[in-house]
Short mmCIF file of C-alpha atoms in Angstrom, two decimals:
data_model
loop_
_atom_site.label_atom_id
_atom_site.label_comp_id
_atom_site.label_asym_id
_atom_site.label_seq_id
_atom_site.Cartn_x
_atom_site.Cartn_y
_atom_site.Cartn_z
CA MET A 7 127.37 97.91 116.34
CA ARG A 8 126.54 100.67 114.09
CA ASN A 9 123.40 102.74 113.49
CA LEU A 10 122.81 104.00 109.95
CA LYS A 11 120.42 106.76 108.98
CA VAL A 12 119.12 106.07 105.44
CA MET A 13 116.96 108.23 103.21
CA ALA A 14 114.77 106.48 100.67
CA ALA A 15 112.30 107.29 98.07
CA TYR A 16 109.39 104.93 96.78
CA ARG A 17 106.62 104.89 94.38
CA GLY A 18 103.88 103.33 96.54
CA THR A 19 101.42 102.15 93.88
CA ALA A 20 102.31 98.49 94.21
CA TYR A 21 102.64 98.46 97.99
CA HIS A 22 100.21 98.19 100.86
CA GLY A 23 101.97 101.12 102.62
CA PHE A 24 105.19 101.12 104.44
CA GLN A 25 104.67 99.12 107.46
CA ARG A 26 105.41 95.29 107.26
CA GLN A 27 102.19 93.07 107.24
CA SER A 28 101.86 89.46 107.21
CA ASN A 29 99.41 89.19 104.28
CA ALA A 30 100.47 91.98 101.88
CA VAL A 31 103.67 93.24 100.28
CA THR A 32 104.86 96.47 101.87
CA VAL A 33 107.82 98.73 101.35
CA GLN A 34 109.34 97.79 104.69
CA GLU A 35 109.54 94.16 103.71
CA VAL A 36 111.24 94.95 100.21
CA LEU A 37 113.78 97.24 102.03
CA GLU A 38 114.39 94.71 104.80
CA LYS A 39 115.01 91.88 102.15
CA ALA A 40 117.56 94.03 100.11
CA LEU A 41 119.31 95.25 103.19
CA SER A 42 119.61 91.72 104.72
CA LYS A 43 121.26 90.63 101.48
CA VAL A 44 123.78 93.46 101.46
CA LEU A 45 124.45 93.42 105.13
CA ASN A 46 124.48 89.71 105.31
CA GLU A 47 122.44 89.33 108.51
CA PRO A 48 118.64 89.51 109.28
CA ILE A 49 117.51 93.18 109.34
CA THR A 50 114.70 95.12 110.83
CA ILE A 51 114.45 98.74 110.06
CA THR A 52 112.76 101.57 111.92
CA GLY A 53 110.80 103.91 109.72
CA CYS A 54 110.09 107.47 110.53
CA SER A 55 106.44 106.99 109.79
CA ARG A 56 103.97 104.77 108.28
CA THR A 57 102.50 105.70 104.93
CA ASP A 58 99.04 104.56 103.66
CA THR A 59 98.57 102.18 100.71
CA GLY A 60 99.43 103.81 97.33
CA VAL A 61 101.28 106.77 99.05
CA HIS A 62 104.61 107.75 97.68
CA ALA A 63 107.71 109.06 99.35
CA ASN A 64 110.26 111.41 98.12
CA GLN A 65 112.33 111.62 101.32
CA PHE A 66 111.54 108.75 103.81
CA CYS A 67 114.02 108.34 106.70
CA PHE A 68 114.79 105.01 108.46
CA ASN A 69 117.34 103.88 110.73
CA VAL A 70 119.01 100.41 110.86
CA LYS A 71 121.43 98.77 113.36
CA THR A 72 123.92 96.54 111.82
CA SER A 73 127.37 94.82 112.65
CA SER A 74 128.43 95.22 108.93
CA LYS A 75 131.50 97.25 108.27
CA ILE A 76 130.26 98.24 104.77
CA ASN A 77 131.08 101.97 103.81
CA CYS A 78 128.02 104.12 103.15
CA LEU A 79 128.45 104.49 99.35
CA GLY A 80 128.84 100.76 99.00
CA PHE A 81 125.73 100.24 101.03
CA CYS A 82 123.71 102.51 98.83
CA ARG A 83 125.08 100.99 95.71
CA GLY A 84 124.49 97.45 96.86
CA VAL A 85 121.08 98.08 98.24
CA ASN A 86 119.98 99.80 95.03
CA GLY A 87 121.20 96.85 93.07
CA GLU A 88 118.84 94.56 95.04
CA LEU A 89 115.85 96.78 95.00
CA PRO A 90 113.12 96.79 92.45
CA ASP A 91 112.81 99.97 90.27
CA ASP A 92 110.08 101.55 92.41
CA VAL A 93 112.12 101.68 95.62
CA SER A 94 115.52 103.47 96.02
CA VAL A 95 117.86 104.43 98.80
CA LEU A 96 119.21 107.99 98.36
CA SER A 97 121.84 108.41 101.08
CA CYS A 98 123.18 106.77 104.08
CA GLU A 99 125.26 108.00 107.09
CA ASP A 100 126.43 106.82 110.45
CA VAL A 101 124.51 108.32 113.36
CA PRO A 102 124.77 107.81 117.19
CA LEU A 103 123.45 104.52 118.43
CA ASP A 104 120.45 106.17 120.11
CA PHE A 105 119.16 107.90 116.99
CA HIS A 106 115.56 106.47 116.30
CA ALA A 107 113.86 107.53 113.05
CA ARG A 108 110.45 107.84 114.48
CA PHE A 109 111.14 109.16 118.00
CA ASP A 110 113.67 111.64 116.83
CA CYS A 111 111.42 112.87 113.79
CA LYS A 112 110.93 116.57 114.14
CA GLY A 113 108.19 116.85 111.55
CA LYS A 114 106.84 115.55 108.33
CA GLU A 115 105.70 117.27 105.09
CA TYR A 116 103.11 115.68 102.83
CA VAL A 117 102.58 116.71 99.30
CA TYR A 118 99.19 116.23 97.68
CA LYS A 119 98.95 116.83 94.03
CA MET A 120 95.82 117.37 91.94
CA HIS A 121 95.46 117.64 88.17
CA CYS A 122 92.67 119.92 87.56
CA SER A 123 91.35 119.63 84.05
CA GLU A 124 88.69 118.03 81.96
CA SER A 125 91.36 115.92 80.28
CA LYS A 126 93.46 113.39 82.02
CA ASN A 127 97.17 113.75 82.21
CA PRO A 128 99.00 110.78 80.82
CA PHE A 129 101.92 111.39 83.10
CA ALA A 130 99.97 111.77 86.29
CA ALA A 131 98.26 108.37 86.49
CA ASP A 132 99.12 107.28 90.06
CA LEU A 133 100.79 110.43 91.04
CA MET A 134 98.01 113.05 91.06
CA LEU A 135 94.21 113.18 91.78
CA HIS A 136 92.38 113.85 88.52
CA TYR A 137 89.92 116.49 89.39
CA ARG A 138 87.74 117.35 86.42
CA ARG A 139 86.54 120.80 87.53
CA LYS A 140 88.05 124.15 88.39
CA PHE A 141 89.46 124.03 91.78
CA ASP A 142 88.80 127.18 93.91
CA VAL A 143 92.31 127.85 95.27
CA GLU A 144 91.43 131.06 97.15
CA ALA A 145 88.58 129.45 99.10
CA ALA A 146 90.62 126.27 99.78
CA ARG A 147 93.55 128.56 101.10
CA LYS A 148 91.04 130.38 103.41
CA ALA A 149 89.58 127.12 104.66
CA ALA A 150 92.93 125.35 105.06
CA GLN A 151 94.26 127.97 107.58
CA TYR A 152 91.75 126.41 110.09
CA PHE A 153 93.70 123.21 110.02
CA VAL A 154 96.86 124.91 111.14
CA GLY A 155 97.60 124.64 114.89
CA THR A 156 97.14 121.92 117.42
CA HIS A 157 93.80 120.23 117.21
CA ASP A 158 92.00 116.97 117.84
CA PHE A 159 91.79 115.58 114.41
CA SER A 160 89.39 112.68 115.27
CA SER A 161 86.90 113.70 112.47
CA PHE A 162 89.84 113.47 109.98
CA CYS A 163 90.79 109.95 110.71
CA ALA A 164 89.53 106.85 108.91
CA ASP A 165 90.22 104.55 111.88
CA CYS A 166 91.41 105.98 115.11
CA THR A 167 91.30 102.72 117.20
CA ASN A 168 94.90 102.05 117.21
CA VAL A 169 96.30 105.51 118.26
CA SER A 170 96.83 106.82 121.84
CA THR A 171 95.73 110.24 120.89
CA THR A 172 94.06 112.02 117.92
CA VAL A 173 95.63 115.41 118.73
CA ARG A 174 98.05 116.47 116.04
CA THR A 175 99.74 119.76 115.23
CA ILE A 176 99.74 121.22 111.71
CA TYR A 177 102.60 123.75 111.22
CA SER A 178 101.63 124.98 107.86
CA PHE A 179 99.20 124.23 104.98
CA LYS A 180 100.19 125.84 101.70
CA ILE A 181 98.30 125.48 98.34
CA GLU A 182 100.10 126.31 95.18
CA LYS A 183 98.77 126.59 91.71
CA SER A 184 100.80 125.97 88.45
CA GLY A 185 98.98 125.60 85.20
CA ASP A 186 96.51 122.69 85.59
CA SER A 187 98.20 121.50 88.76
CA VAL A 188 97.34 122.23 92.37
CA ILE A 189 99.91 121.23 95.01
CA MET A 190 99.12 121.16 98.68
CA LEU A 191 102.16 121.09 100.98
CA VAL A 192 101.22 120.06 104.55
CA LYS A 193 103.76 120.14 107.43
CA GLY A 194 102.90 118.70 110.73
CA ASN A 195 104.18 116.63 113.64
CA GLY A 196 102.28 113.64 112.46
CA PHE A 197 99.24 112.50 110.55
CA LEU A 198 96.34 110.11 111.27
CA TYR A 199 95.20 107.26 108.95
CA ASN A 200 93.85 108.92 105.82
CA MET A 201 94.07 112.37 107.54
CA ILE A 202 95.58 114.14 104.47
CA ARG A 203 93.02 112.61 102.17
CA ILE A 204 90.08 113.65 104.42
CA MET A 205 91.46 117.16 104.66
CA VAL A 206 91.88 117.48 100.87
CA GLY A 207 88.33 116.03 100.42
CA THR A 208 87.03 118.75 102.81
CA LEU A 209 88.80 121.36 100.82
CA ILE A 210 87.10 120.07 97.64
CA ASP A 211 83.75 120.37 99.51
CA VAL A 212 84.75 124.07 100.04
CA SER A 213 85.65 124.43 96.43
CA GLU A 214 82.27 122.93 95.37
CA LYS A 215 80.51 125.20 97.91
CA ARG A 216 79.05 122.48 99.98
CA LEU A 217 81.10 123.98 102.77
CA ALA A 218 82.05 127.65 103.16
CA PRO A 219 85.63 128.29 104.30
CA ASP A 220 84.67 129.48 107.56
CA ASP A 221 82.67 126.46 108.38
CA LEU A 222 85.97 124.68 109.07
CA ASN A 223 86.17 126.93 112.14
CA ARG A 224 83.38 124.66 113.61
CA VAL A 225 85.10 121.30 112.80
CA PHE A 226 87.31 121.32 115.84
CA TYR A 227 85.81 121.46 119.26
CA SER A 228 87.75 122.11 122.40
CA GLU A 229 87.35 119.35 124.96
CA GLU A 230 85.13 121.56 127.12
CA GLU A 231 82.87 122.30 124.25
CA MET A 232 82.66 118.44 123.53
CA LEU A 233 81.80 117.68 127.07
CA GLY A 234 79.21 120.48 127.09
CA GLU A 235 77.58 119.31 123.95
CA THR A 236 77.49 115.60 125.25
CA ALA A 237 75.79 117.01 128.54
CA GLU A 238 73.36 118.96 126.61
CA GLN A 239 72.28 115.95 124.55
CA SER A 240 72.06 113.50 127.46
CA MET B 63 83.04 119.44 56.10
CA ARG B 64 84.98 120.72 59.17
CA ASN B 65 88.65 120.89 60.04
CA LEU B 66 89.43 120.37 63.86
CA LYS B 67 92.70 121.34 65.32
CA VAL B 68 93.36 119.03 68.43
CA MET B 69 96.04 119.21 70.98
CA ALA B 70 97.08 115.70 72.58
CA ALA B 71 99.57 114.42 75.11
CA TYR B 72 100.77 110.94 75.35
CA ARG B 73 103.19 108.74 77.43
CA GLY B 74 105.16 107.06 74.56
CA THR B 75 106.46 104.10 76.55
CA ALA B 76 104.12 101.55 74.98
CA TYR B 77 104.08 102.78 71.52
CA HIS B 78 106.40 102.55 68.42
CA GLY B 79 106.33 106.23 67.94
CA PHE B 80 103.56 108.41 66.61
CA GLN B 81 103.18 107.45 62.94
CA ARG B 82 100.93 104.57 61.83
CA GLN B 83 102.81 101.39 61.09
CA SER B 84 101.45 98.10 59.67
CA ASN B 85 103.31 95.94 62.33
CA ALA B 86 103.44 97.73 65.57
CA VAL B 87 101.05 99.76 67.74
CA THR B 88 101.38 103.56 67.41
CA VAL B 89 99.85 106.56 68.97
CA GLN B 90 98.28 107.61 65.63
CA GLU B 91 96.47 104.23 65.37
CA VAL B 92 95.14 104.54 68.92
CA LEU B 93 93.96 108.11 68.29
CA GLU B 94 92.34 107.23 64.96
CA LYS B 95 90.53 104.33 66.51
CA ALA B 96 89.01 106.49 69.26
CA LEU B 97 88.14 109.27 66.80
CA SER B 98 86.49 107.03 64.36
CA LYS B 99 84.20 105.72 67.23
CA VAL B 100 83.35 109.21 68.46
CA LEU B 101 82.90 110.80 64.90
CA ASN B 102 81.22 107.77 63.56
CA GLU B 103 83.27 107.59 60.34
CA PRO B 104 86.55 106.35 59.27
CA ILE B 105 89.33 108.82 60.40
CA THR B 106 92.80 109.76 59.27
CA ILE B 107 94.50 112.34 61.36
CA THR B 108 97.44 114.61 60.34
CA GLY B 109 100.06 114.90 62.99
CA CYS B 110 102.42 118.01 63.32
CA SER B 111 105.40 115.75 63.56
CA ARG B 112 106.51 112.11 63.99
CA THR B 113 107.93 111.18 67.25
CA ASP B 114 110.36 108.34 67.92
CA THR B 115 109.54 105.12 69.90
CA GLY B 116 109.24 105.78 73.51
CA VAL B 117 109.10 109.54 73.13
CA HIS B 118 106.34 111.37 75.04
CA ALA B 119 104.32 114.44 74.11
CA ASN B 120 103.08 117.17 76.30
CA GLN B 121 101.52 119.27 73.59
CA PHE B 122 101.12 117.38 70.28
CA CYS B 123 99.04 119.11 67.53
CA PHE B 124 97.07 117.20 64.92
CA ASN B 125 94.19 118.18 62.62
CA VAL B 126 91.40 116.09 61.45
CA LYS B 127 88.69 116.59 58.73
CA THR B 128 85.19 115.34 59.60
CA SER B 129 81.50 115.76 58.65
CA SER B 130 80.54 115.23 62.21
CA LYS B 131 78.52 118.13 63.86
CA ILE B 132 79.80 117.23 67.40
CA ASN B 133 80.81 120.27 69.62
CA CYS B 134 84.40 120.51 70.67
CA LEU B 135 83.83 119.85 74.31
CA GLY B 136 81.77 116.80 73.52
CA PHE B 137 84.51 115.62 71.19
CA CYS B 138 87.13 115.97 73.81
CA ARG B 139 85.01 114.02 76.46
CA GLY B 140 83.98 111.40 74.07
CA VAL B 141 87.45 110.79 72.71
CA ASN B 142 89.00 110.74 76.13
CA GLY B 143 86.53 108.10 77.10
CA GLU B 144 87.68 105.89 74.34
CA LEU B 145 91.42 106.46 74.70
CA PRO B 146 93.63 104.34 77.00
CA ASP B 147 95.21 106.05 80.07
CA ASP B 148 98.44 106.99 78.36
CA VAL B 149 96.86 109.05 75.61
CA SER B 150 94.65 112.05 76.15
CA VAL B 151 93.23 114.81 73.99
CA LEU B 152 93.56 118.34 75.76
CA SER B 153 91.69 120.66 73.50
CA CYS B 154 89.83 120.99 70.25
CA GLU B 155 88.87 123.88 68.03
CA ASP B 156 87.51 124.55 64.55
CA VAL B 157 90.07 125.91 62.19
CA PRO B 158 89.85 127.01 58.48
CA LEU B 159 89.77 123.88 56.06
CA ASP B 160 93.24 124.58 54.76
CA PHE B 161 94.97 124.28 58.25
CA HIS B 162 97.49 121.46 58.04
CA ALA B 163 99.15 120.47 61.29
CA ARG B 164 102.50 119.58 59.61
CA PHE B 165 102.95 122.37 56.93
CA ASP B 166 101.53 125.13 59.15
CA CYS B 167 103.87 124.11 62.08
CA LYS B 168 106.04 127.08 63.09
CA GLY B 169 108.37 125.17 65.33
CA LYS B 170 108.84 122.42 67.79
CA GLU B 171 110.11 122.31 71.31
CA TYR B 172 111.74 118.98 72.65
CA VAL B 173 112.39 118.53 76.37
CA TYR B 174 115.00 116.03 77.36
CA LYS B 175 115.21 115.14 81.09
CA MET B 176 118.09 113.65 82.94
CA HIS B 177 118.19 112.42 86.39
CA CYS B 178 121.80 112.84 87.53
CA SER B 179 122.44 110.95 90.63
CA GLU B 180 123.96 107.68 92.00
CA SER B 181 120.47 106.45 93.07
CA LYS B 182 117.75 105.88 90.68
CA ASN B 183 114.66 107.98 90.99
CA PRO B 184 111.41 105.85 91.40
CA PHE B 185 109.32 108.52 89.83
CA ALA B 186 111.53 108.94 86.56
CA ALA B 187 111.57 105.36 85.22
CA ASP B 188 110.55 105.91 81.71
CA LEU B 189 110.59 109.72 81.86
CA MET B 190 114.15 110.61 82.46
CA LEU B 191 117.59 109.43 81.47
CA HIS B 192 119.31 107.99 84.73
CA TYR B 193 122.85 109.39 84.55
CA ARG B 194 124.83 108.26 87.34
CA ARG B 195 127.64 110.86 87.25
CA LYS B 196 127.82 114.58 87.75
CA PHE B 197 126.81 116.41 84.57
CA ASP B 198 128.94 119.35 83.67
CA VAL B 199 126.21 121.92 82.85
CA GLU B 200 128.52 124.71 82.15
CA ALA B 201 130.57 122.77 79.73
CA ALA B 202 127.39 121.39 78.10
CA ARG B 203 125.89 124.88 77.78
CA LYS B 204 128.99 126.13 75.97
CA ALA B 205 128.99 123.23 73.64
CA ALA B 206 125.19 123.38 72.93
CA GLN B 207 125.57 126.85 71.58
CA TYR B 208 127.17 125.37 68.42
CA PHE B 209 123.86 123.57 67.67
CA VAL B 210 122.06 126.75 67.55
CA GLY B 211 121.59 128.12 63.81
CA THR B 212 121.00 126.51 60.50
CA HIS B 213 123.20 123.42 59.81
CA ASP B 214 123.44 120.13 57.96
CA PHE B 215 122.72 117.81 60.90
CA SER B 216 123.45 114.65 58.80
CA SER B 217 125.99 113.56 61.49
CA PHE B 218 123.25 113.85 64.17
CA CYS B 219 120.72 111.48 62.35
CA ALA B 220 120.39 107.65 62.84
CA ASP B 221 118.98 107.14 59.38
CA CYS B 222 118.84 109.90 56.95
CA THR B 223 117.73 107.79 53.92
CA ASN B 224 114.02 108.98 53.95
CA VAL B 225 114.49 112.72 54.24
CA SER B 226 114.79 115.21 51.38
CA THR B 227 117.24 117.40 53.35
CA THR B 228 119.25 117.05 56.49
CA VAL B 229 119.44 120.84 56.97
CA ARG B 230 117.55 121.95 60.21
CA THR B 231 117.38 125.14 62.15
CA ILE B 232 117.83 125.14 65.87
CA TYR B 233 116.28 128.29 67.41
CA SER B 234 117.48 127.78 71.00
CA PHE B 235 118.97 125.16 73.10
CA LYS B 236 118.66 125.70 76.85
CA ILE B 237 119.94 123.58 79.76
CA GLU B 238 118.43 124.08 83.14
CA LYS B 239 119.49 122.42 86.43
CA SER B 240 117.20 121.83 89.35
CA GLY B 241 118.53 119.54 92.13
CA ASP B 242 119.38 116.24 90.56
CA SER B 243 117.47 117.06 87.37
CA VAL B 244 118.92 118.55 84.23
CA ILE B 245 116.41 119.66 81.72
CA MET B 246 117.31 120.34 78.07
CA LEU B 247 114.91 122.54 76.08
CA VAL B 248 115.50 122.52 72.34
CA LYS B 249 113.44 124.57 69.92
CA GLY B 250 113.86 124.10 66.23
CA ASN B 251 111.97 124.00 62.90
CA GLY B 252 112.25 120.08 62.93
CA PHE B 253 114.42 117.28 64.02
CA LEU B 254 115.84 114.17 62.24
CA TYR B 255 115.58 110.66 63.42
CA ASN B 256 117.15 110.34 66.82
CA MET B 257 118.75 113.83 66.43
CA ILE B 258 117.83 114.95 69.93
CA ARG B 259 119.33 111.73 71.53
CA ILE B 260 122.54 112.10 69.38
CA MET B 261 122.87 115.75 70.49
CA VAL B 262 122.36 114.91 74.15
CA GLY B 263 124.77 112.00 73.79
CA THR B 264 127.43 114.52 72.30
CA LEU B 265 126.84 116.71 75.36
CA ILE B 266 127.47 113.78 77.60
CA ASP B 267 130.71 113.25 75.80
CA VAL B 268 131.52 116.87 76.49
CA SER B 269 130.60 116.46 80.14
CA GLU B 270 132.82 113.47 80.39
CA LYS B 271 135.73 115.27 78.64
CA ARG B 272 135.82 113.09 75.58
CA LEU B 273 135.17 116.21 73.67
CA ALA B 274 135.87 119.79 74.51
CA PRO B 275 132.97 122.23 74.20
CA ASP B 276 134.79 124.07 71.26
CA ASP B 277 135.12 120.66 69.33
CA LEU B 278 131.61 121.05 68.39
CA ASN B 279 132.65 123.99 66.21
CA ARG B 280 134.14 121.35 63.84
CA VAL B 281 131.15 119.03 63.72
CA PHE B 282 129.23 121.20 61.12
CA TYR B 283 131.06 121.81 57.82
CA SER B 284 129.77 124.22 55.37
CA GLU B 285 129.13 122.65 51.87
CA GLU B 286 132.28 124.28 50.36
CA GLU B 287 134.41 122.90 53.24
CA MET B 288 133.06 119.43 52.72
CA LEU B 289 133.75 119.53 48.98
CA GLY B 290 137.14 120.98 49.68
CA GLU B 291 137.98 118.15 52.15
CA THR B 292 136.83 115.45 49.65
CA ALA B 293 138.95 117.10 47.06
CA GLU B 294 142.04 117.11 49.27
CA GLN B 295 141.53 113.44 50.20
CA SER B 296 141.05 112.23 46.54
#
């Protein structure tokens, strides 16, 4: 038995996220179908993470256990030959049998891109948010620093019913501007369902002055504060 | 009567180039249809250039004469509202009546992008050439310098029957590498049909050692040399 660590990239537009679902086409399903053909055995892969519907990946790690003796270059060529144009494997290497793409993941970096201009960008269709106003990068940068650290992100989650904890650590939150583009680079140990989109939406509220940057200081309560508040209200 | 100078961008994938044709959909036709609606009169635009089938544009200048009194911001909003997702107007300004997008054009810059990797890039589909081998940037840079200057580019033209001269001036030819991407930036006073693609193909020949960089020295003959050679052969 071997364990292969594989890096993949995909354009998520046509998929209902990464994770296999019974009633919708997902990236995992497409990858497993291609791998099963090339490795000539039924395949289940372990992804480093789930991604939401429509989210793309530049560097997505998964691992797969196989009894196939195929070499890594042959694996990549064969799998890419079976994959549609919007999914690609980038590299493959043998790793120890106990390597687990999700449990051994040290962190994740999300990139959120905005095209900030009155006119639409014909090249950004499903790759960037089209934001028709001027984005206040300085205010957003100031506000975004409140996201950095370990917090309970339950107010930044669209549906937290399936997670054991809503505490996550954001290592860094950078905002870069280049021409009409604003690029947000967010590193963390994990992200909740829609968490990035809700954080970006909050920064848009800051840019549009519905929130002041320092208002984000009050978004995260410590557990004691929350208990205290509940007590006061009861 | 007013004369408007308009900057546009388009994804050329779905179009048979810029210039209006009777039997195929072109960017000019789509722009003229949108402008006619917004300006409420039949419109013919003058493009700075023609682009080949499938070629995209980041900054394409055209001018249009109109009797409409619409302001420039309203013009952009209105036209963008009528245009499909793959064509966009970026800006608009009033210019003197004698401004002509083609005759007053001072130069053009083409950008040719290659994705150089065994694996395909899911985000590059119709935007970059997928080149599966290592591209020899140094050799290509050396060779490309022979393109710079004023030459008869008739051997770099797919069909030269409709042009009065095949002499063109290349101001600069830069090749940049970033990760798996190779970007060629070519500035010139004009380009013949398929000229960029044929120049890139020649540089691929250099990268694959079918041509040495210095062989490009011999691609351009002066008029005297050509006459001399013909005389020797006869």
